[in-house]
Short mmCIF file of N, CA and C in Angstrom, two decimals:
data_model
loop_
_atom_site.label_atom_id
_atom_site.label_comp_id
_atom_site.label_asym_id
_atom_site.label_seq_id
_atom_site.Cartn_x
_atom_site.Cartn_y
_atom_site.Cartn_z
N MET R 1 1.06 -1.18 0.02
CA MET R 1 -0.08 -0.01 -0.13
C MET R 1 0.45 1.10 0.09
N ALA R 2 2.12 1.20 0.60
CA ALA R 2 3.06 2.20 0.32
C ALA R 2 3.40 2.51 -0.67
N PRO R 3 3.22 2.48 -2.00
CA PRO R 3 3.80 2.52 -2.49
C PRO R 3 2.29 3.46 -3.78
N LYS R 4 1.28 3.16 -3.35
CA LYS R 4 -0.46 3.95 -3.81
C LYS R 4 -0.48 5.23 -3.24
N LYS R 5 0.22 5.21 -2.16
CA LYS R 5 0.09 6.04 -1.60
C LYS R 5 1.67 7.47 -1.36
N ALA R 6 2.52 7.24 -2.08
CA ALA R 6 3.73 7.48 -3.08
C ALA R 6 3.23 8.91 -4.22
N LYS R 7 2.45 7.61 -5.04
CA LYS R 7 2.36 8.14 -6.15
C LYS R 7 1.28 8.88 -5.93
N LYS R 8 0.47 8.69 -4.75
CA LYS R 8 -0.80 9.43 -4.51
C LYS R 8 -0.44 11.58 -3.90
N LYS R 9 0.29 10.90 -3.18
CA LYS R 9 1.11 12.22 -3.04
C LYS R 9 2.16 13.09 -3.86
N ALA R 10 2.59 12.56 -5.22
CA ALA R 10 3.47 13.08 -6.31
C ALA R 10 3.24 13.27 -6.81
N ALA R 11 1.67 12.89 -6.88
CA ALA R 11 0.65 13.52 -8.64
C ALA R 11 -0.10 15.16 -7.20
N GLU R 12 -0.38 14.59 -5.52
CA GLU R 12 -1.01 16.28 -5.09
C GLU R 12 0.32 17.21 -5.31
N GLY R 13 1.61 16.65 -5.43
CA GLY R 13 2.51 17.67 -5.15
C GLY R 13 2.83 18.33 -6.32
N ASN R 14 2.28 17.83 -7.89
CA ASN R 14 1.98 19.12 -9.29
C ASN R 14 0.99 19.65 -9.04
N SER R 15 -0.25 20.15 -8.23
CA SER R 15 -1.12 21.04 -7.62
C SER R 15 -0.44 22.30 -7.21
N ASN R 16 0.81 22.88 -6.66
CA ASN R 16 2.04 23.95 -6.43
C ASN R 16 2.20 24.86 -6.70
N VAL R 17 2.34 25.87 -6.60
CA VAL R 17 2.23 26.46 -6.97
C VAL R 17 3.26 26.70 -8.85
N PHE R 18 4.11 25.88 -8.61
CA PHE R 18 5.53 25.80 -9.99
C PHE R 18 4.58 25.37 -10.47
N SER R 19 3.73 24.02 -10.66
CA SER R 19 2.95 23.85 -12.01
C SER R 19 2.26 24.41 -12.48
N MET R 20 2.32 25.63 -12.41
CA MET R 20 0.90 26.63 -12.88
C MET R 20 1.47 27.36 -13.65
N PHE R 21 2.69 27.10 -13.89
CA PHE R 21 3.88 28.64 -15.07
C PHE R 21 4.72 27.08 -15.89
N GLU R 22 5.17 27.41 -17.16
CA GLU R 22 6.07 26.83 -17.62
C GLU R 22 7.16 27.17 -17.44
N GLN R 23 8.64 25.53 -17.25
CA GLN R 23 10.01 26.18 -17.14
C GLN R 23 10.16 27.74 -17.44
N ALA R 24 9.89 27.81 -18.88
CA ALA R 24 10.31 29.33 -18.76
C ALA R 24 10.12 31.08 -18.34
N GLN R 25 8.82 30.94 -18.07
CA GLN R 25 8.10 31.76 -17.14
C GLN R 25 8.39 31.54 -16.04
N ILE R 26 8.71 30.04 -15.16
CA ILE R 26 8.97 30.16 -13.74
C ILE R 26 10.68 31.25 -13.92
N GLN R 27 11.87 30.56 -14.91
CA GLN R 27 13.25 31.39 -14.67
C GLN R 27 13.04 32.96 -14.96
N GLU R 28 12.06 33.29 -15.70
CA GLU R 28 11.89 34.48 -16.09
C GLU R 28 11.21 35.38 -14.65
N PHE R 29 10.37 34.35 -13.87
CA PHE R 29 10.31 35.08 -12.99
C PHE R 29 10.81 35.24 -11.81
N LYS R 30 11.58 34.07 -11.76
CA LYS R 30 13.09 33.99 -10.93
C LYS R 30 14.09 35.43 -10.74
N GLU R 31 14.74 35.77 -12.28
CA GLU R 31 15.23 36.48 -12.79
C GLU R 31 15.28 37.82 -12.59
N ALA R 32 12.79 37.95 -12.13
CA ALA R 32 12.73 39.52 -11.89
C ALA R 32 12.70 39.37 -9.87
N PHE R 33 12.24 37.86 -9.76
CA PHE R 33 12.68 38.27 -7.97
C PHE R 33 14.32 38.62 -8.19
N THR R 34 15.57 37.75 -8.38
CA THR R 34 16.74 38.02 -8.28
C THR R 34 17.21 39.88 -8.15
N ILE R 35 16.33 40.94 -9.76
CA ILE R 35 15.97 41.39 -9.58
C ILE R 35 15.93 42.15 -8.45
N MET R 36 14.70 42.92 -7.92
CA MET R 36 14.16 43.26 -7.16
C MET R 36 15.07 42.64 -5.60
N ASP R 37 15.23 41.01 -5.37
CA ASP R 37 15.88 41.26 -4.05
C ASP R 37 18.17 41.77 -4.64
N GLN R 38 17.20 43.25 -4.29
CA GLN R 38 18.54 43.64 -4.06
C GLN R 38 19.68 43.78 -3.37
N ASN R 39 19.17 43.36 -1.96
CA ASN R 39 20.59 43.42 -1.24
C ASN R 39 20.98 41.16 -1.09
N ARG R 40 19.81 41.09 -2.25
CA ARG R 40 20.72 39.87 -2.12
C ARG R 40 20.40 37.98 -1.35
N ASP R 41 19.55 38.63 0.00
CA ASP R 41 19.20 37.89 1.16
C ASP R 41 18.36 36.26 0.51
N GLY R 42 17.10 36.44 -0.49
CA GLY R 42 16.37 35.44 -0.94
C GLY R 42 15.01 36.06 -0.26
N VAL R 43 14.50 37.60 0.57
CA VAL R 43 13.17 38.35 0.48
C VAL R 43 13.59 39.38 0.42
N ILE R 44 12.10 39.98 -0.49
CA ILE R 44 11.94 40.72 -0.73
C ILE R 44 11.69 41.70 0.12
N ASP R 45 12.00 42.28 0.57
CA ASP R 45 11.34 43.54 1.47
C ASP R 45 10.62 45.03 1.03
N LYS R 46 10.90 46.11 2.17
CA LYS R 46 10.52 47.39 1.83
C LYS R 46 11.76 48.07 1.01
N ASN R 47 12.83 47.44 1.70
CA ASN R 47 14.22 48.55 1.31
C ASN R 47 14.72 47.43 -0.28
N ASP R 48 13.45 46.50 -0.64
CA ASP R 48 14.17 45.74 -1.37
C ASP R 48 13.40 46.43 -3.02
N LEU R 49 11.96 47.17 -1.97
CA LEU R 49 11.52 47.74 -3.41
C LEU R 49 11.93 48.88 -3.44
N ARG R 50 12.02 50.00 -2.29
CA ARG R 50 12.35 51.49 -2.42
C ARG R 50 13.51 51.41 -4.28
N ASP R 51 14.56 50.46 -3.70
CA ASP R 51 15.89 50.23 -3.87
C ASP R 51 15.73 49.94 -5.88
N THR R 52 14.53 49.12 -5.73
CA THR R 52 13.93 49.09 -7.08
C THR R 52 13.59 49.84 -8.03
N TYR R 53 12.33 50.42 -7.53
CA TYR R 53 12.33 51.99 -7.64
C TYR R 53 13.27 52.68 -8.16
N ALA R 54 13.91 53.27 -7.22
CA ALA R 54 14.97 53.75 -7.43
C ALA R 54 15.36 53.83 -8.74
N ALA R 55 16.23 52.52 -8.75
CA ALA R 55 17.07 52.07 -10.02
C ALA R 55 16.11 52.22 -11.32
N LEU R 56 14.42 52.12 -11.20
CA LEU R 56 14.58 52.39 -11.95
C LEU R 56 13.93 53.88 -12.53
N GLY R 57 14.39 54.78 -11.81
CA GLY R 57 14.58 56.33 -12.34
C GLY R 57 12.88 57.38 -11.09
N ARG R 58 12.31 55.89 -10.41
CA ARG R 58 11.78 56.50 -9.39
C ARG R 58 11.27 56.93 -8.04
N VAL R 59 11.95 57.36 -7.35
CA VAL R 59 13.35 57.74 -5.85
C VAL R 59 12.29 58.29 -4.36
N ASN R 60 11.08 58.84 -5.22
CA ASN R 60 9.54 59.58 -4.28
C ASN R 60 8.80 58.75 -3.59
N VAL R 61 9.36 57.16 -3.52
CA VAL R 61 7.73 56.65 -3.36
C VAL R 61 7.53 55.78 -1.84
N GLY R 62 6.16 56.47 -1.88
CA GLY R 62 5.98 56.44 -0.24
C GLY R 62 6.16 55.03 0.20
N ASN R 63 6.11 55.12 2.39
CA ASN R 63 6.64 54.25 3.02
C ASN R 63 4.80 53.86 2.52
N GLU R 64 3.95 54.69 2.93
CA GLU R 64 2.43 54.24 2.86
C GLU R 64 2.72 53.07 1.78
N GLU R 65 2.79 53.40 0.04
CA GLU R 65 3.13 53.32 -1.21
C GLU R 65 3.57 51.38 -0.81
N LEU R 66 4.73 51.59 -0.16
CA LEU R 66 5.08 49.97 -0.03
C LEU R 66 5.62 49.56 0.92
N ASP R 67 4.59 50.55 1.77
CA ASP R 67 4.14 49.08 2.91
C ASP R 67 2.50 48.26 2.47
N GLU R 68 1.73 49.23 1.56
CA GLU R 68 1.04 47.90 1.48
C GLU R 68 1.25 46.79 0.23
N MET R 69 2.00 47.30 -0.36
CA MET R 69 3.11 46.49 -1.08
C MET R 69 3.34 45.07 -0.59
N VAL R 70 3.66 45.38 0.06
CA VAL R 70 4.11 44.87 0.97
C VAL R 70 3.44 43.62 2.38
N LYS R 71 2.81 44.41 2.69
CA LYS R 71 1.12 43.88 2.93
C LYS R 71 0.27 42.73 1.97
N GLY R 72 0.74 43.35 0.31
CA GLY R 72 -0.26 42.13 0.15
C GLY R 72 0.14 40.59 0.41
N ALA R 73 1.21 40.35 0.59
CA ALA R 73 2.02 39.15 0.35
C ALA R 73 1.46 38.39 2.19
N PRO R 74 1.73 37.17 1.52
CA PRO R 74 0.88 36.91 2.96
C PRO R 74 2.32 36.14 3.90
N GLY R 75 3.05 36.52 3.94
CA GLY R 75 4.24 36.46 4.51
C GLY R 75 5.85 37.33 4.36
N PRO R 76 6.59 36.95 4.55
CA PRO R 76 7.85 37.28 3.96
C PRO R 76 8.09 37.01 2.42
N ILE R 77 8.15 37.47 1.57
CA ILE R 77 8.46 37.47 0.04
C ILE R 77 9.04 36.70 -0.59
N ASN R 78 9.66 35.49 0.17
CA ASN R 78 10.21 34.55 -1.13
C ASN R 78 10.42 34.64 -2.03
N PHE R 79 10.55 33.91 -2.83
CA PHE R 79 10.65 32.99 -4.04
C PHE R 79 9.04 32.49 -4.64
N THR R 80 8.47 31.62 -3.93
CA THR R 80 7.72 30.33 -3.46
C THR R 80 6.44 31.78 -3.44
N ILE R 81 6.61 32.96 -2.94
CA ILE R 81 5.33 33.39 -2.31
C ILE R 81 5.04 34.25 -3.64
N PHE R 82 6.23 35.10 -3.77
CA PHE R 82 6.13 35.77 -4.97
C PHE R 82 5.53 35.00 -5.83
N LEU R 83 6.27 33.59 -6.38
CA LEU R 83 5.60 32.89 -7.60
C LEU R 83 3.67 32.94 -7.19
N THR R 84 3.89 32.73 -5.63
CA THR R 84 2.33 32.72 -5.98
C THR R 84 1.56 33.93 -5.87
N MET R 85 1.73 34.71 -5.80
CA MET R 85 1.02 36.08 -5.80
C MET R 85 1.00 36.26 -7.51
N PHE R 86 1.71 36.10 -8.66
CA PHE R 86 2.19 36.77 -9.36
C PHE R 86 0.53 35.26 -10.33
N GLY R 87 0.58 34.36 -9.73
CA GLY R 87 -0.32 33.31 -9.84
C GLY R 87 -1.49 33.39 -9.63
N GLU R 88 -1.73 34.14 -8.28
CA GLU R 88 -2.91 34.23 -7.60
C GLU R 88 -3.50 35.92 -9.03
N LYS R 89 -2.82 37.09 -8.85
CA LYS R 89 -3.24 37.46 -10.44
C LYS R 89 -3.41 36.80 -11.72
N LEU R 90 -3.51 36.10 -11.79
CA LEU R 90 -2.85 35.22 -13.61
C LEU R 90 -3.87 34.48 -13.28
N LYS R 91 -5.07 34.29 -11.67
CA LYS R 91 -6.44 33.14 -12.17
C LYS R 91 -6.68 33.67 -13.06
N GLY R 92 -7.65 34.56 -11.89
CA GLY R 92 -8.70 35.39 -12.99
C GLY R 92 -8.41 36.24 -14.39
N THR R 93 -7.19 36.58 -15.14
CA THR R 93 -7.36 36.08 -16.38
C THR R 93 -8.24 35.63 -17.05
N ASP R 94 -8.75 35.90 -17.97
CA ASP R 94 -9.96 35.29 -18.91
C ASP R 94 -8.34 34.16 -19.82
N PRO R 95 -8.60 33.14 -20.63
CA PRO R 95 -7.23 32.29 -22.11
C PRO R 95 -7.32 32.99 -22.60
N GLU R 96 -5.87 33.41 -22.60
CA GLU R 96 -5.73 34.59 -24.53
C GLU R 96 -7.05 33.93 -25.55
N GLU R 97 -6.99 32.70 -26.16
CA GLU R 97 -8.60 33.06 -27.68
C GLU R 97 -9.97 33.56 -26.77
N THR R 98 -9.63 33.80 -25.51
CA THR R 98 -11.46 34.23 -24.95
C THR R 98 -11.19 35.99 -24.91
N ILE R 99 -10.01 36.56 -25.07
CA ILE R 99 -9.45 37.44 -25.18
C ILE R 99 -9.69 38.05 -26.80
N LEU R 100 -8.90 37.53 -27.12
CA LEU R 100 -8.57 37.78 -28.69
C LEU R 100 -9.63 37.93 -29.16
N ASN R 101 -10.91 36.93 -29.06
CA ASN R 101 -11.83 36.81 -29.89
C ASN R 101 -13.36 37.81 -29.49
N ALA R 102 -12.37 38.29 -28.32
CA ALA R 102 -13.45 39.65 -28.03
C ALA R 102 -13.07 40.79 -29.07
N PHE R 103 -11.81 41.18 -28.86
CA PHE R 103 -10.99 42.09 -29.84
C PHE R 103 -11.90 41.85 -30.96
N LYS R 104 -11.43 40.64 -31.37
CA LYS R 104 -11.54 40.04 -33.14
C LYS R 104 -13.50 41.00 -33.57
N ILE R 105 -14.26 40.92 -33.08
CA ILE R 105 -15.51 41.31 -32.40
C ILE R 105 -15.42 43.47 -33.36
N PHE R 106 -14.92 44.05 -32.51
CA PHE R 106 -13.58 44.59 -33.68
C PHE R 106 -12.99 44.95 -35.13
N ASP R 107 -12.79 43.68 -35.41
CA ASP R 107 -11.46 43.03 -36.31
C ASP R 107 -12.23 42.03 -37.09
N PRO R 108 -13.06 42.64 -37.99
CA PRO R 108 -14.14 41.83 -38.56
C PRO R 108 -12.72 40.89 -39.76
N GLU R 109 -12.33 42.34 -40.17
CA GLU R 109 -10.93 41.64 -41.31
C GLU R 109 -9.74 40.74 -40.32
N GLY R 110 -10.05 40.59 -39.14
CA GLY R 110 -8.47 39.82 -39.02
C GLY R 110 -6.85 40.13 -39.08
N THR R 111 -7.03 41.89 -39.05
CA THR R 111 -6.13 42.17 -39.05
C THR R 111 -4.75 42.44 -37.85
N GLY R 112 -6.13 41.80 -36.99
CA GLY R 112 -5.51 42.06 -35.63
C GLY R 112 -4.50 43.94 -35.08
N ILE R 113 -4.97 44.63 -35.34
CA ILE R 113 -5.47 46.51 -34.82
C ILE R 113 -5.86 46.49 -35.21
N LEU R 114 -6.47 47.59 -33.92
CA LEU R 114 -7.45 48.34 -34.21
C LEU R 114 -7.48 49.60 -34.05
N LYS R 115 -7.71 51.01 -34.79
CA LYS R 115 -7.59 51.71 -34.61
C LYS R 115 -7.65 52.64 -33.22
N GLY R 116 -6.59 53.10 -32.45
CA GLY R 116 -7.13 53.52 -31.27
C GLY R 116 -7.91 54.38 -30.64
N GLU R 117 -8.07 54.80 -31.69
CA GLU R 117 -9.87 56.10 -30.84
C GLU R 117 -10.67 55.02 -30.91
N ASP R 118 -10.53 54.44 -32.31
CA ASP R 118 -12.53 53.98 -32.67
C ASP R 118 -11.99 52.56 -30.80
N ILE R 119 -11.25 52.06 -30.69
CA ILE R 119 -11.09 51.81 -29.05
C ILE R 119 -11.63 52.00 -28.05
N LYS R 120 -11.22 52.98 -28.21
CA LYS R 120 -10.94 53.69 -27.11
C LYS R 120 -12.37 54.37 -27.03
N LEU R 121 -13.23 54.99 -28.18
CA LEU R 121 -15.24 54.93 -27.80
C LEU R 121 -15.00 53.85 -27.27
N HIS R 122 -14.80 52.45 -27.54
CA HIS R 122 -16.04 51.02 -27.72
C HIS R 122 -15.47 51.20 -26.10
N LEU R 123 -14.63 50.87 -25.47
CA LEU R 123 -14.37 51.19 -24.12
C LEU R 123 -14.58 52.35 -23.19
N MET R 124 -14.84 53.29 -23.45
CA MET R 124 -15.77 54.45 -22.16
C MET R 124 -18.01 54.30 -23.31
N SER R 125 -18.10 53.89 -24.10
CA SER R 125 -19.41 53.45 -24.54
C SER R 125 -19.91 51.96 -24.33
N GLN R 126 -19.05 51.40 -23.85
CA GLN R 126 -20.31 50.12 -23.84
C GLN R 126 -19.61 49.42 -22.57
N ALA R 127 -20.98 48.31 -22.52
CA ALA R 127 -20.58 47.22 -21.77
C ALA R 127 -19.96 48.13 -19.37
N ASP R 128 -18.72 47.55 -19.54
CA ASP R 128 -18.36 48.62 -18.26
C ASP R 128 -17.69 48.82 -18.98
N LYS R 129 -18.32 50.17 -18.57
CA LYS R 129 -17.28 51.49 -19.20
C LYS R 129 -15.85 51.46 -18.68
N PHE R 130 -15.11 52.20 -19.22
CA PHE R 130 -14.23 52.63 -18.68
C PHE R 130 -13.93 54.22 -19.03
N THR R 131 -13.02 54.87 -18.30
CA THR R 131 -12.99 55.94 -17.82
C THR R 131 -12.45 56.14 -18.77
N GLU R 132 -11.59 58.23 -18.59
CA GLU R 132 -10.41 58.44 -20.09
C GLU R 132 -9.56 58.14 -19.84
N ASN R 133 -9.41 58.32 -18.06
CA ASN R 133 -8.52 58.08 -17.65
C ASN R 133 -7.50 56.61 -17.26
N GLU R 134 -8.67 55.30 -17.38
CA GLU R 134 -8.23 54.24 -17.91
C GLU R 134 -7.73 54.37 -18.79
N VAL R 135 -8.30 54.53 -20.07
CA VAL R 135 -8.09 53.77 -21.04
C VAL R 135 -6.40 54.89 -21.95
N ASN R 136 -6.61 55.94 -21.06
CA ASN R 136 -5.56 56.87 -21.06
C ASN R 136 -3.92 56.09 -20.60
N ASP R 137 -4.37 55.25 -19.06
CA ASP R 137 -3.20 54.40 -18.79
C ASP R 137 -3.04 53.25 -19.56
N MET R 138 -3.97 52.38 -20.15
CA MET R 138 -4.04 51.39 -20.82
C MET R 138 -3.12 51.88 -21.92
N PHE R 139 -3.10 52.94 -22.84
CA PHE R 139 -2.38 53.50 -23.75
C PHE R 139 -1.30 53.56 -23.53
N GLN R 140 -1.45 53.95 -22.23
CA GLN R 140 -0.15 54.93 -21.27
C GLN R 140 1.41 52.97 -21.12
N ASN R 141 0.69 52.42 -20.93
CA ASN R 141 1.61 50.45 -21.14
C ASN R 141 1.42 50.21 -21.75
N PHE R 142 0.68 50.37 -22.93
CA PHE R 142 0.99 49.92 -24.14
C PHE R 142 0.77 50.49 -25.54
N PRO R 143 1.54 51.09 -25.48
CA PRO R 143 1.57 52.87 -26.68
C PRO R 143 0.79 52.09 -27.84
N LEU R 144 0.09 53.23 -28.26
CA LEU R 144 -0.37 52.86 -29.98
C LEU R 144 1.55 52.87 -30.66
N ASP R 145 0.51 52.46 -31.90
CA ASP R 145 1.91 52.66 -33.20
C ASP R 145 1.80 53.51 -33.34
N VAL R 146 2.72 54.02 -34.17
CA VAL R 146 2.80 55.81 -34.64
C VAL R 146 2.30 55.99 -36.39
N ALA R 147 0.89 54.98 -35.66
CA ALA R 147 -0.02 54.85 -37.06
C ALA R 147 -1.64 55.01 -35.89
N GLY R 148 -1.44 55.18 -34.56
CA GLY R 148 -2.47 55.46 -33.97
C GLY R 148 -3.22 54.31 -33.86
N ASN R 149 -2.62 53.19 -33.92
CA ASN R 149 -3.43 51.99 -34.39
C ASN R 149 -3.01 50.95 -32.27
N LEU R 150 -3.86 49.70 -32.19
CA LEU R 150 -3.74 49.31 -30.97
C LEU R 150 -3.72 47.09 -31.76
N ASP R 151 -1.95 46.90 -31.69
CA ASP R 151 -1.93 45.78 -31.68
C ASP R 151 -2.43 44.58 -31.22
N TYR R 152 -4.11 44.77 -31.05
CA TYR R 152 -4.31 43.54 -29.69
C TYR R 152 -4.57 42.57 -29.66
N LYS R 153 -3.82 41.68 -30.85
CA LYS R 153 -3.16 40.65 -30.33
C LYS R 153 -1.76 40.37 -29.80
N ASN R 154 -1.52 41.24 -29.73
CA ASN R 154 0.03 41.47 -29.25
C ASN R 154 -0.75 41.49 -28.01
N LEU R 155 -0.88 42.35 -27.26
CA LEU R 155 -1.49 43.27 -26.22
C LEU R 155 -2.29 41.58 -25.36
N CYS R 156 -2.96 41.64 -26.37
CA CYS R 156 -3.43 39.80 -25.33
C CYS R 156 -2.35 38.47 -24.82
N TYR R 157 -1.55 38.45 -25.57
CA TYR R 157 -0.46 38.07 -24.93
C TYR R 157 0.42 38.27 -23.55
N VAL R 158 0.38 39.62 -24.30
CA VAL R 158 1.27 40.40 -22.45
C VAL R 158 0.09 40.06 -21.39
N ILE R 159 -1.09 40.01 -21.94
CA ILE R 159 -2.21 40.30 -20.45
C ILE R 159 -2.23 39.18 -19.59
N THR R 160 -2.25 37.19 -20.85
CA THR R 160 -2.08 36.14 -21.24
C THR R 160 -0.57 35.43 -20.87
N HIS R 161 0.38 36.52 -20.69
CA HIS R 161 1.76 35.87 -20.72
C HIS R 161 3.07 36.60 -19.62
N GLY R 162 2.40 37.55 -19.99
CA GLY R 162 3.42 38.90 -18.83
C GLY R 162 4.42 39.52 -20.11
N GLU R 163 4.12 39.27 -20.73
CA GLU R 163 5.41 40.08 -21.81
C GLU R 163 5.13 39.95 -22.93
N ASP R 164 6.47 41.05 -24.10
CA ASP R 164 5.90 41.21 -25.38
C ASP R 164 6.46 40.39 -26.67
N LYS R 165 5.85 39.08 -26.63
CA LYS R 165 5.55 38.07 -27.18
C LYS R 165 7.28 39.22 -28.57
N GLU R 166 7.09 40.29 -28.79
CA GLU R 166 8.39 40.90 -29.56
C GLU R 166 9.51 40.85 -29.28
N ASP R 167 9.78 40.97 -27.78
CA ASP R 167 10.56 40.75 -27.32
C ASP R 167 11.56 39.63 -26.99
N LYS R 168 10.58 39.05 -27.41
CA LYS R 168 11.58 36.41 -27.06
C LYS R 168 12.57 36.28 -28.43
N GLU R 169 12.03 37.24 -29.51
CA GLU R 169 12.69 37.09 -30.98
C GLU R 169 14.09 37.61 -30.93
#
């Protein structure tokens, strides 16, 4: 009977946070964690976050904002907690195909791009209406191309995979 128990325990072990991601994704998260763990103690704390922001050019981050970030974790932010937090954020995300299909409604030719002004109008006037600030934030985080178009296929990839697929090539 012991071998069956061992098999069952191994099967349950696959339901951990590491099984939520592909190996390449885990490696990317590990690299990000290492960059953020400025003092290399294996835990991201408030000082690490402050130093990370400073390295990115933002030096005026308030203690309240940093406390809020650290408070979002169930304990000290080691790599497993870090990965778990990303898993929880991504858990509510629709599959890439579902998001793509929503955008394709506005792209009957299947070009993969939409006019920025058109998508802004739709987002601000349909269903759960976005505010102009929310749409502008989206465009700031995912800029339109020089012609004012949104590459929604790439946006969907970024939403579901967390990186720009053009950067992978």
